[in-house]
PDB file of N, CA and C in Angstrom:
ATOM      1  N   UNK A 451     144.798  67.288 164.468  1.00  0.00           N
ATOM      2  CA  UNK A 451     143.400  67.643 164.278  1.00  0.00           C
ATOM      3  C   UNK A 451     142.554  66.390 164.438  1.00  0.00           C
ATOM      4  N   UNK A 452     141.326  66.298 165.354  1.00  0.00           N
ATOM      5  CA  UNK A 452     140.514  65.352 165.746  1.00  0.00           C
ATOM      6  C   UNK A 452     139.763  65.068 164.242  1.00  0.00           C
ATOM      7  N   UNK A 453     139.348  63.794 164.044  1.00  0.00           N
ATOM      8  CA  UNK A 453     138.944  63.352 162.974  1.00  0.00           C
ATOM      9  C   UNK A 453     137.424  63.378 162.795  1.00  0.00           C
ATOM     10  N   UNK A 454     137.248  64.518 161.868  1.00  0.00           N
ATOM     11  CA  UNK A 454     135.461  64.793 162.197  1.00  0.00           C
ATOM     12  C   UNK A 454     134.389  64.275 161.568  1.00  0.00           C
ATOM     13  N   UNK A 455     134.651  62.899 161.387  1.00  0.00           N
ATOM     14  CA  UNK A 455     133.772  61.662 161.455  1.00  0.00           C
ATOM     15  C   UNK A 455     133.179  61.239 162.771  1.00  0.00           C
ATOM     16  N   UNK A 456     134.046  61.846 163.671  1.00  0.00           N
ATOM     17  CA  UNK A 456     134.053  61.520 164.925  1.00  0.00           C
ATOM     18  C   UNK A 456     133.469  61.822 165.582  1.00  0.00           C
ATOM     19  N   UNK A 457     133.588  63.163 165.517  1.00  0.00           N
ATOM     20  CA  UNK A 457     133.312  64.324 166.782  1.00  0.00           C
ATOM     21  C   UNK A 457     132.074  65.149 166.170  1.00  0.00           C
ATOM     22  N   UNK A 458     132.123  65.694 164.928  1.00  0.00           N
ATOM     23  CA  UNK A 458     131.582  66.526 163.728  1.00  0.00           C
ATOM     24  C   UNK A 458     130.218  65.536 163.152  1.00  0.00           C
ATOM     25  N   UNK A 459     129.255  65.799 162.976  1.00  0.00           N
ATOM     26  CA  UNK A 459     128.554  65.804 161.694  1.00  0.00           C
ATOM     27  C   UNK A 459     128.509  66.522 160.098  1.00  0.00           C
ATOM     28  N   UNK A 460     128.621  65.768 159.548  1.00  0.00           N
ATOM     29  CA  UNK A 460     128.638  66.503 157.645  1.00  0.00           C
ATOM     30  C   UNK A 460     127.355  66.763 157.388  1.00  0.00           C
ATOM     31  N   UNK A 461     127.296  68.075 157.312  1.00  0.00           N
ATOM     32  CA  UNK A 461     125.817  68.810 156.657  1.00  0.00           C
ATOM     33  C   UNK A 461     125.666  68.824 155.439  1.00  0.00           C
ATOM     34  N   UNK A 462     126.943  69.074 154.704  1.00  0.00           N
ATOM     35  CA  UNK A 462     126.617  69.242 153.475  1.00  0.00           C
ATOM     36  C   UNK A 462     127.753  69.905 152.968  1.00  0.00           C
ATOM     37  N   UNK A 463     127.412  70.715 151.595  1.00  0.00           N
ATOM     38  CA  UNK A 463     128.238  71.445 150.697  1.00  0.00           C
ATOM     39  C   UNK A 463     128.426  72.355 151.582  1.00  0.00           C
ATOM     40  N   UNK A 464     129.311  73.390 151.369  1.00  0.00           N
ATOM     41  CA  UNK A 464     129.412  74.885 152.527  1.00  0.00           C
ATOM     42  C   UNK A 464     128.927  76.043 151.148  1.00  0.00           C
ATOM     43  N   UNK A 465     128.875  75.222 149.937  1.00  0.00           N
ATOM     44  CA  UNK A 465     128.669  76.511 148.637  1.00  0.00           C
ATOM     45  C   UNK A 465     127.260  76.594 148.694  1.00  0.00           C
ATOM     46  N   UNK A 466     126.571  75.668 149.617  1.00  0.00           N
ATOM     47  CA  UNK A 466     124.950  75.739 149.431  1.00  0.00           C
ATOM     48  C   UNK A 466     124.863  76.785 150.603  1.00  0.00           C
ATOM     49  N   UNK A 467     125.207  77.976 151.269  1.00  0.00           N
ATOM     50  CA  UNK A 467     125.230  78.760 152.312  1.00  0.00           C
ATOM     51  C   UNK A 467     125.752  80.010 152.353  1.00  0.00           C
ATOM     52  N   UNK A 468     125.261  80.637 151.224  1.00  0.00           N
ATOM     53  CA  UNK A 468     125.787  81.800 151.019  1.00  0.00           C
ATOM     54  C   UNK A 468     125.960  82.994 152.127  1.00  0.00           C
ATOM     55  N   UNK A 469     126.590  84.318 152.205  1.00  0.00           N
ATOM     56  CA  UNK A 469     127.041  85.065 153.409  1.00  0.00           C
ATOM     57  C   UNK A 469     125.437  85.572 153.391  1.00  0.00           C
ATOM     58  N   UNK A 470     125.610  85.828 154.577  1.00  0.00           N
ATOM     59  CA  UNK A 470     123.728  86.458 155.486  1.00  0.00           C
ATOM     60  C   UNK A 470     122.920  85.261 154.909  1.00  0.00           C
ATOM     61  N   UNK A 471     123.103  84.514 155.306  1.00  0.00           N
ATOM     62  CA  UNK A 471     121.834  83.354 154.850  1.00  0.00           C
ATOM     63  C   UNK A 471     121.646  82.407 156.123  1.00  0.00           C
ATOM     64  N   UNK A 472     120.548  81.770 156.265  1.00  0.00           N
ATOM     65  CA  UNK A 472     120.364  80.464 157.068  1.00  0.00           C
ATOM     66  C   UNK A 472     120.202  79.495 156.799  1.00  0.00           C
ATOM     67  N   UNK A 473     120.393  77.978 157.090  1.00  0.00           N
ATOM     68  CA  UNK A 473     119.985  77.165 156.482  1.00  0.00           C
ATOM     69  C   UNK A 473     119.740  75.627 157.353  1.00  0.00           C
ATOM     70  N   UNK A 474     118.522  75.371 157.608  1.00  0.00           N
ATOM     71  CA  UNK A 474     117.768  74.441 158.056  1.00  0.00           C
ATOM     72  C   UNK A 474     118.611  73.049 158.113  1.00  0.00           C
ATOM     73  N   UNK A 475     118.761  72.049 158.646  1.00  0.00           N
ATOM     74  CA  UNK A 475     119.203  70.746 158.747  1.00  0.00           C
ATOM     75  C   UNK A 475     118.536  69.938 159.760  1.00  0.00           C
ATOM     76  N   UNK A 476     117.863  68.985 159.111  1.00  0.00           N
ATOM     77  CA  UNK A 476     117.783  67.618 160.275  1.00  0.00           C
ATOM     78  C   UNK A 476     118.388  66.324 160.344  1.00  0.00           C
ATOM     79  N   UNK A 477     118.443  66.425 161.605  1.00  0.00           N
ATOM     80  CA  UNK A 477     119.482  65.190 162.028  1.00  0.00           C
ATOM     81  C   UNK A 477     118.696  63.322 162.438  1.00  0.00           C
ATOM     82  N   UNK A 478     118.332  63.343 161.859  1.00  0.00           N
ATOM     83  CA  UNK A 478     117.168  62.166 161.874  1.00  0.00           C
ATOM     84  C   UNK A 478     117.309  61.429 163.215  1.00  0.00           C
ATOM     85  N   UNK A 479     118.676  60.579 163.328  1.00  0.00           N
ATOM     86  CA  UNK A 479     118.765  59.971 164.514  1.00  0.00           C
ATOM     87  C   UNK A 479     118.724  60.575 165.276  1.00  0.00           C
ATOM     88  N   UNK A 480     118.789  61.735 165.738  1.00  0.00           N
ATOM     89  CA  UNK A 480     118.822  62.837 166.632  1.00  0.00           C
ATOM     90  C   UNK A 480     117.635  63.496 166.617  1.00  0.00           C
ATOM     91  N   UNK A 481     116.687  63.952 166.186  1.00  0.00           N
ATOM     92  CA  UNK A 481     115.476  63.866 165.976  1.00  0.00           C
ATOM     93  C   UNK A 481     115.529  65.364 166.308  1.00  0.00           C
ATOM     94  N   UNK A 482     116.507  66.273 165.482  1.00  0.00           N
ATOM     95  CA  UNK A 482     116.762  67.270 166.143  1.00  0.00           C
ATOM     96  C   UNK A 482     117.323  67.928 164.709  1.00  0.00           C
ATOM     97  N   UNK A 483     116.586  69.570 164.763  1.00  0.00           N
ATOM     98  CA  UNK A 483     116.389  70.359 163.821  1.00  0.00           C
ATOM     99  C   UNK A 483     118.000  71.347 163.765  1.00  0.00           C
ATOM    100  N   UNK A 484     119.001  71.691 163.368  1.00  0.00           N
ATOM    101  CA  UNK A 484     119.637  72.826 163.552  1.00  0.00           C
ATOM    102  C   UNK A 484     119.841  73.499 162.480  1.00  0.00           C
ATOM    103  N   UNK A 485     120.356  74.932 162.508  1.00  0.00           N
ATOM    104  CA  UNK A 485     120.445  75.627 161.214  1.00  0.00           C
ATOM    105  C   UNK A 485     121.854  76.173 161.729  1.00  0.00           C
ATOM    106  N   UNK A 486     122.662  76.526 160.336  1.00  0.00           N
ATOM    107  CA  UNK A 486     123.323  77.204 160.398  1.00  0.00           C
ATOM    108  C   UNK A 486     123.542  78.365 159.500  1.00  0.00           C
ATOM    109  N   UNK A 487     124.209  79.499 160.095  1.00  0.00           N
ATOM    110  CA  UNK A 487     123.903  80.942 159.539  1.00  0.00           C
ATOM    111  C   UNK A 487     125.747  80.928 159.381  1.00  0.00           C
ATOM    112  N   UNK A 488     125.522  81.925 157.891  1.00  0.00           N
ATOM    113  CA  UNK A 488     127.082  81.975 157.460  1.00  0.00           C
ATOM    114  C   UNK A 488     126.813  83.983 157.619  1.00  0.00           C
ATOM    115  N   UNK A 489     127.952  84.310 158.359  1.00  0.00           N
ATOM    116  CA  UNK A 489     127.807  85.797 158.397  1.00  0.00           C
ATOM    117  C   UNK A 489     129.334  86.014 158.243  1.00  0.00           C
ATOM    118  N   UNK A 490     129.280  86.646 156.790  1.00  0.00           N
ATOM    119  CA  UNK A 490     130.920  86.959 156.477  1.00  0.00           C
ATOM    120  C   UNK A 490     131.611  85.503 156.321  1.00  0.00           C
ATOM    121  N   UNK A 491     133.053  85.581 156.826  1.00  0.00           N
ATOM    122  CA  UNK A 491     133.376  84.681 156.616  1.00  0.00           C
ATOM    123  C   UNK A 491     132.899  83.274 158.224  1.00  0.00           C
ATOM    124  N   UNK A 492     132.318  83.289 158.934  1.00  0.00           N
ATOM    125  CA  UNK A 492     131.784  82.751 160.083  1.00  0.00           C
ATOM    126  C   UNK A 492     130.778  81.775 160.208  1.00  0.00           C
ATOM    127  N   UNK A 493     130.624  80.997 160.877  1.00  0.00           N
ATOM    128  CA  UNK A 493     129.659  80.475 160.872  1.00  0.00           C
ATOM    129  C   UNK A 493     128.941  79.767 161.910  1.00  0.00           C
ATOM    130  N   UNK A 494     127.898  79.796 162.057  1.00  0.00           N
ATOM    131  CA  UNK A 494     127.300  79.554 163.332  1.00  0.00           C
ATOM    132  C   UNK A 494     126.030  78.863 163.469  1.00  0.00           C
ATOM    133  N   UNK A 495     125.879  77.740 164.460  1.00  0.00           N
ATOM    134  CA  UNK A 495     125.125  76.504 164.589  1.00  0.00           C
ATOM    135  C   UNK A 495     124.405  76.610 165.602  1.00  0.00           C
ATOM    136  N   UNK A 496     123.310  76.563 165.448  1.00  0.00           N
ATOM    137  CA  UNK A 496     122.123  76.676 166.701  1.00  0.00           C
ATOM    138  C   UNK A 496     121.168  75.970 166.475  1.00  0.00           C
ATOM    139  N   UNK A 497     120.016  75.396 167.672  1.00  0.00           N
ATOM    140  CA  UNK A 497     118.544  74.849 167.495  1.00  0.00           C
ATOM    141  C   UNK A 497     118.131  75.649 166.239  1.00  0.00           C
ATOM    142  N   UNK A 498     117.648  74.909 165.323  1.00  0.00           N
ATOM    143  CA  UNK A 498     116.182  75.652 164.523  1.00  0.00           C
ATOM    144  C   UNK A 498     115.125  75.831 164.831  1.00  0.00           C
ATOM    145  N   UNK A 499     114.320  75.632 166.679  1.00  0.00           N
ATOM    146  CA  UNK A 499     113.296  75.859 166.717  1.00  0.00           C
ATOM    147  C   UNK A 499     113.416  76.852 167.824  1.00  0.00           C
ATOM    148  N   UNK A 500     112.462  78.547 167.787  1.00  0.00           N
ATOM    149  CA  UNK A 500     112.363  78.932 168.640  1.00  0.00           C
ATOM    150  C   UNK A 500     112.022  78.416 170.119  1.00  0.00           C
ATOM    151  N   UNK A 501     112.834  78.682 171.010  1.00  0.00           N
ATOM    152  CA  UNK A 501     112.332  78.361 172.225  1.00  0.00           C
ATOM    153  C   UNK A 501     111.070  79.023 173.177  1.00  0.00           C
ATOM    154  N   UNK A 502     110.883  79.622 172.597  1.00  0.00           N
ATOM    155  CA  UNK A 502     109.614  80.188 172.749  1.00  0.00           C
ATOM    156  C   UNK A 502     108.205  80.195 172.502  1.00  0.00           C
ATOM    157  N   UNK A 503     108.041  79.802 170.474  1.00  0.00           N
ATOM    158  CA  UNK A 503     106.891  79.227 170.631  1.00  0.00           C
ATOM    159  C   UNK A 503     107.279  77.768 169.345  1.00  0.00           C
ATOM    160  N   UNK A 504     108.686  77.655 169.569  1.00  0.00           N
ATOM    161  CA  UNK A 504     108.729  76.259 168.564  1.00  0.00           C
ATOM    162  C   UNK A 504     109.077  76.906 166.729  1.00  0.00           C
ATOM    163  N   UNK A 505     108.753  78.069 166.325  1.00  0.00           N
ATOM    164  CA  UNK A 505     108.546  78.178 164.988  1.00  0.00           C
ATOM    165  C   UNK A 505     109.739  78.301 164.434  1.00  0.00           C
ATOM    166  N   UNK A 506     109.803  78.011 163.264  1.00  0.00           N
ATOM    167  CA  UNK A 506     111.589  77.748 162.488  1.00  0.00           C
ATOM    168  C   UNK A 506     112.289  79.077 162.514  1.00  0.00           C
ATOM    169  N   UNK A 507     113.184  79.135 163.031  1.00  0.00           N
ATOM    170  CA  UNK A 507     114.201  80.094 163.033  1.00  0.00           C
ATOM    171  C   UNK A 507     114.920  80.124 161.518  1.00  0.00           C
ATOM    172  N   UNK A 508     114.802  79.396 160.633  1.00  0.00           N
ATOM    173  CA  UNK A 508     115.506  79.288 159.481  1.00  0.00           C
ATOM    174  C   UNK A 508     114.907  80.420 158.880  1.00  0.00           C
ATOM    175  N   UNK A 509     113.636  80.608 158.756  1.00  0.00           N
ATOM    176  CA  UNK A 509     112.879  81.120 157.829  1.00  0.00           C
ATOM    177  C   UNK A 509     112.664  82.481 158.880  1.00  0.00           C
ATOM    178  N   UNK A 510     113.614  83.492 159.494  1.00  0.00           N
ATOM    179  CA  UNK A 510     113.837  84.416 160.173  1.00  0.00           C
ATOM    180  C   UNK A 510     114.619  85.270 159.478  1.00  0.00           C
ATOM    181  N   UNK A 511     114.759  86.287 159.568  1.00  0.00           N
ATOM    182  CA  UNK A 511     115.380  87.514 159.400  1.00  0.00           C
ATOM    183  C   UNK A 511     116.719  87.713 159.989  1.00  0.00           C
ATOM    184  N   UNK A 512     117.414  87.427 159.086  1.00  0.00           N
ATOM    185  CA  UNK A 512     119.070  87.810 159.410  1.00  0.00           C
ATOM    186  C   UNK A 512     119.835  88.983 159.508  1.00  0.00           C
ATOM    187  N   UNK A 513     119.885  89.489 160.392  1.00  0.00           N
ATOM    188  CA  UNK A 513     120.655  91.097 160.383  1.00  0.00           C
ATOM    189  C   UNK A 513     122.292  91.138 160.940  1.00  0.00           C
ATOM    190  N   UNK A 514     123.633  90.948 160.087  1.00  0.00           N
ATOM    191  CA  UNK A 514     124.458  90.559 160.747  1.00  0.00           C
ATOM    192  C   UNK A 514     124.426  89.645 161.617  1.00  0.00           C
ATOM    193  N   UNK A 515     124.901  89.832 163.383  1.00  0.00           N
ATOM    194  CA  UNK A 515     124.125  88.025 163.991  1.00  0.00           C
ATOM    195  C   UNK A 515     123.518  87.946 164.702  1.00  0.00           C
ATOM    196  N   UNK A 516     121.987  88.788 164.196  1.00  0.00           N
ATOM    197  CA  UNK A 516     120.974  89.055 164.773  1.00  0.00           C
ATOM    198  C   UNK A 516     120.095  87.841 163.903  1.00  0.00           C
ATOM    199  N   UNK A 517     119.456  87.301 164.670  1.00  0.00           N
ATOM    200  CA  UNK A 517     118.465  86.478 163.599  1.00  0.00           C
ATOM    201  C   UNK A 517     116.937  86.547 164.364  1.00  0.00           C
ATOM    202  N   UNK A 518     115.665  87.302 164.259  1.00  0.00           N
ATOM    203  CA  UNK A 518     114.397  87.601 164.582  1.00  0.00           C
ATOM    204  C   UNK A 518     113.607  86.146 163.724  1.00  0.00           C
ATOM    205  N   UNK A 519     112.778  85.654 164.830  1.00  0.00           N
ATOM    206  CA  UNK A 519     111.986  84.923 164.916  1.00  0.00           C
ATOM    207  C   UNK A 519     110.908  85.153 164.015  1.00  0.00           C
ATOM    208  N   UNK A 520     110.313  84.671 162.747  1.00  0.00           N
ATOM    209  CA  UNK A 520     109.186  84.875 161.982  1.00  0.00           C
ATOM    210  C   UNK A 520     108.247  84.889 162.754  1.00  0.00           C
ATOM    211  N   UNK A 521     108.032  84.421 163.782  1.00  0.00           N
ATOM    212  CA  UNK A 521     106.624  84.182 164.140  1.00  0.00           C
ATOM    213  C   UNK A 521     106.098  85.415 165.124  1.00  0.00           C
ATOM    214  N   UNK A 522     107.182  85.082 166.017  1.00  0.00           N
ATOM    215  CA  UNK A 522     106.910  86.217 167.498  1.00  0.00           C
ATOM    216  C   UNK A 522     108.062  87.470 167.359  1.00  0.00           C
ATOM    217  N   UNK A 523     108.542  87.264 166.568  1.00  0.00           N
ATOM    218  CA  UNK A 523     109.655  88.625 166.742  1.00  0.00           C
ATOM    219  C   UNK A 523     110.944  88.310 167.537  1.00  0.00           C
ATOM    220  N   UNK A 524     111.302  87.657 168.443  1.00  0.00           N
ATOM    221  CA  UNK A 524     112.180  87.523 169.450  1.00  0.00           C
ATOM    222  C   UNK A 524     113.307  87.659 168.202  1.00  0.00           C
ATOM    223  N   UNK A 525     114.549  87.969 169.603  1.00  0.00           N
ATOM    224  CA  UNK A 525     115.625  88.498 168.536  1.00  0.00           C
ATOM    225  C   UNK A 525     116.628  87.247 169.240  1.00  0.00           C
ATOM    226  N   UNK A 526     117.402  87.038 168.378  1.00  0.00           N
ATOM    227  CA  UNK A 526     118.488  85.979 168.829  1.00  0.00           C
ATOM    228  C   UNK A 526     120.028  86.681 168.794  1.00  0.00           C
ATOM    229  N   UNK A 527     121.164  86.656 168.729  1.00  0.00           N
ATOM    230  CA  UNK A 527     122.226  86.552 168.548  1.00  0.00           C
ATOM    231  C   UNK A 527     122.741  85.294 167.903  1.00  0.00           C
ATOM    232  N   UNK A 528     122.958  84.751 166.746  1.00  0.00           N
ATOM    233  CA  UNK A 528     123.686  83.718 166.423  1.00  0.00           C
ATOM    234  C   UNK A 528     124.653  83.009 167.140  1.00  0.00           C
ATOM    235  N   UNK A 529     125.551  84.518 167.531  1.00  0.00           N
ATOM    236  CA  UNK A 529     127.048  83.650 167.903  1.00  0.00           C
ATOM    237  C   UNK A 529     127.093  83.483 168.963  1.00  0.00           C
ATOM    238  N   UNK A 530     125.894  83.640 170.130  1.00  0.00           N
ATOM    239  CA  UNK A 530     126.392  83.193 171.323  1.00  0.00           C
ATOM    240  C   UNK A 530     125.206  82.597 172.090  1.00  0.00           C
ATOM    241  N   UNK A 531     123.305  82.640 171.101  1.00  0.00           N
ATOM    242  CA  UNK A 531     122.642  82.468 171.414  1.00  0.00           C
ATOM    243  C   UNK A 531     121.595  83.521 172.093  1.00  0.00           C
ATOM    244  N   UNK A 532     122.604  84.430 172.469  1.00  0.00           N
ATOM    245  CA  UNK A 532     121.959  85.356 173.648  1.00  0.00           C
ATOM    246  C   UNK A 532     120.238  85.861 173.395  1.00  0.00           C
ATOM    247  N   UNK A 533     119.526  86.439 174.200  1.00  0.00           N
ATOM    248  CA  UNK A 533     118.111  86.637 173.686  1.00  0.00           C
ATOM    249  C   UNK A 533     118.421  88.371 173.548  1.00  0.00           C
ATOM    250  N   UNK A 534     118.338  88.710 172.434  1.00  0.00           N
ATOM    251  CA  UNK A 534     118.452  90.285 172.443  1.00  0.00           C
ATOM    252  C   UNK A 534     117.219  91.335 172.595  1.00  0.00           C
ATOM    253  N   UNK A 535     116.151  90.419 172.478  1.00  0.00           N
ATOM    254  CA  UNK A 535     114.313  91.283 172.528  1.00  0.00           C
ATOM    255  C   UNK A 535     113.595  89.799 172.807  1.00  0.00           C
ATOM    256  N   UNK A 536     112.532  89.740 173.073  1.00  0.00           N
ATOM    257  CA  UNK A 536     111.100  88.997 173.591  1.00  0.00           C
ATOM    258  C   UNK A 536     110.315  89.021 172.678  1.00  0.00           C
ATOM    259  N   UNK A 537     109.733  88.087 172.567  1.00  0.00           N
ATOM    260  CA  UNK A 537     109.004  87.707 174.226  1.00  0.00           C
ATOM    261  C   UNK A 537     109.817  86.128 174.456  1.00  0.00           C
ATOM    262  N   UNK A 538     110.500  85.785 173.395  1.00  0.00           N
ATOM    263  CA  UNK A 538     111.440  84.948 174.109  1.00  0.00           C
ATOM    264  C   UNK A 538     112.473  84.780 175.815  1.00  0.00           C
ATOM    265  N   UNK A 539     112.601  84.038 176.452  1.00  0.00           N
ATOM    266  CA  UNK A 539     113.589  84.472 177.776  1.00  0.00           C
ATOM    267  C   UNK A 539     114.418  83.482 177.837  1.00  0.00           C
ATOM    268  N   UNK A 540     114.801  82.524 177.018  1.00  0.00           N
ATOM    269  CA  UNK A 540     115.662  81.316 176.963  1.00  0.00           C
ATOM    270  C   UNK A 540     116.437  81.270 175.901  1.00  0.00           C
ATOM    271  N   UNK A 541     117.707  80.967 176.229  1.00  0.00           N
ATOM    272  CA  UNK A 541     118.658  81.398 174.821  1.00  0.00           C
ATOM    273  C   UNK A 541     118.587  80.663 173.787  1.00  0.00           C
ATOM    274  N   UNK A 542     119.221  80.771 172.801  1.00  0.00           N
ATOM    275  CA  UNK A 542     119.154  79.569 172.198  1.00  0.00           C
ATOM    276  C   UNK A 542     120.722  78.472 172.137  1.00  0.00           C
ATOM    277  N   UNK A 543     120.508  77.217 172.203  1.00  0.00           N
ATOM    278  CA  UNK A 543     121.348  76.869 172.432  1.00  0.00           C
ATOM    279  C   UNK A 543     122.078  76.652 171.383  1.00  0.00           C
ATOM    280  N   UNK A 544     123.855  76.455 171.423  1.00  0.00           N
ATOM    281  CA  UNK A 544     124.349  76.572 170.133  1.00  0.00           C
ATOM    282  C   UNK A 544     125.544  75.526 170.358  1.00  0.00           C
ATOM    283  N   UNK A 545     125.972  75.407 168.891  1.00  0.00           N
ATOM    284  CA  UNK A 545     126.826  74.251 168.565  1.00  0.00           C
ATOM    285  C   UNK A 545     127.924  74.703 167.838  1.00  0.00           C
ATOM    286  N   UNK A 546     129.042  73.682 168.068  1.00  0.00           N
ATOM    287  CA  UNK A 546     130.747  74.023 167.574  1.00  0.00           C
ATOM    288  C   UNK A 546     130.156  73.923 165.619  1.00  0.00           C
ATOM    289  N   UNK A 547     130.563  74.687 165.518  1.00  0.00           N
ATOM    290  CA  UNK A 547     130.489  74.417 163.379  1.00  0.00           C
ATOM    291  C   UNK A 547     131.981  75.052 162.736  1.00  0.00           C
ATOM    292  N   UNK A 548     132.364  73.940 161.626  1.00  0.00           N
ATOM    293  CA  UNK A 548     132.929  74.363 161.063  1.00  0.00           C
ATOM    294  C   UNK A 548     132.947  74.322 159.537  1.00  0.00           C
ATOM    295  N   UNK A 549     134.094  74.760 158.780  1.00  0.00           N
ATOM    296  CA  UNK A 549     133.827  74.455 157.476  1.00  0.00           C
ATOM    297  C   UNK A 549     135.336  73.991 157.093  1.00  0.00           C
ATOM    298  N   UNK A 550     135.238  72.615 156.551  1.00  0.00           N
ATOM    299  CA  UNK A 550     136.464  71.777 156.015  1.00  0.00           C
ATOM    300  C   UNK A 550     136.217  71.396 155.042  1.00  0.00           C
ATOM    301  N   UNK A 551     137.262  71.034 154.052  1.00  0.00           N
ATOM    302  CA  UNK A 551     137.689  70.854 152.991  1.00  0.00           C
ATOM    303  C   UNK A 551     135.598  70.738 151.721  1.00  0.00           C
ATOM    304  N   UNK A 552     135.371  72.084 151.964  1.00  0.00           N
ATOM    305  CA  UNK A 552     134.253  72.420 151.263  1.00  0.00           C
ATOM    306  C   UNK A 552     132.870  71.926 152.093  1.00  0.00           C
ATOM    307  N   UNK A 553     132.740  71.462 153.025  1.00  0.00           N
ATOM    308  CA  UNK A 553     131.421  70.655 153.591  1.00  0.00           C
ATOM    309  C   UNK A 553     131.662  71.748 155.295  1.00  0.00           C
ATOM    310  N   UNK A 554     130.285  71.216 155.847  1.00  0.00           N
ATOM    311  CA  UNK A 554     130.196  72.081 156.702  1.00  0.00           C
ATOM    312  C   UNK A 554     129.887  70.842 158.153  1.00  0.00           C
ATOM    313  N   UNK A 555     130.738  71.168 159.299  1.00  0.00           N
ATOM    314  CA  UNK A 555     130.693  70.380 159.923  1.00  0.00           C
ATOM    315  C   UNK A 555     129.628  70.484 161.529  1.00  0.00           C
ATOM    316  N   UNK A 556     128.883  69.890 162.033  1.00  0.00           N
ATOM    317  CA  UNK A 556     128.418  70.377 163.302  1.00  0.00           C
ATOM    318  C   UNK A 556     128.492  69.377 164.216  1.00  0.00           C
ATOM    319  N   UNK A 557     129.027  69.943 165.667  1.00  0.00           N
ATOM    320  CA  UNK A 557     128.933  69.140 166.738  1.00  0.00           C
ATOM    321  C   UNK A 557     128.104  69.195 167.765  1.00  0.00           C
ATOM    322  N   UNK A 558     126.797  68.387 167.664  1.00  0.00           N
ATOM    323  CA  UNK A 558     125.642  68.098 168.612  1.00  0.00           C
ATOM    324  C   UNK A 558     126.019  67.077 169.353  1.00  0.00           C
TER     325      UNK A 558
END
């Protein structure tokens, strides 16, 4: 197993992410927003900003791994990005996440 100091970023606790939830992270040196959504036992890492008009995807509506945009409505797919409704047309892009020994890991 690759050593995920390495490869991985540490977000945090994985107990701060309860199932159907989202949760916001910034990466300072990276200057770059991502959230990750825990659905069941799963979990999944994407931009936090709509590509469409920029507004936080964190603070969106989680339906299984559907996650709708607060602002404009657009519908996302978590697990693969896909655009499922508009007025979004650009996916969202997504990242490897995991969860090890209690912390939650992401690779940007």
């Amino acid at each position: 197993m690759a050593n995920p100091t390495v490869e991985y970023r540490d977000l945090g606790p994985s107990a701060r992410l309860p199932d159907q939830s989202v949760n916001p992270y910034y990466l300072a040196d990276r200057k770059l927003r991502v959230s990750v959504a825990r659905v069941g036992k799963s979990l999944f890492a994407f931009d936090d900003l709509c590509p469409h008009d920029g507004c936080q995807l964190s603070a969106g509506l989680l339906t299984g791994t559907t996650l709708m945009c607060p602002c404009d409505g657009s519908r996302f797919d978590v697990s693969t990005g896909a655009v499922q409704g508009g007025p979004a047309k650009q996916p969202l892009p997504i990242y490897e996440v995991r969860e090890q020994n209690g912390e939650i890991w992401v690779r940007v």
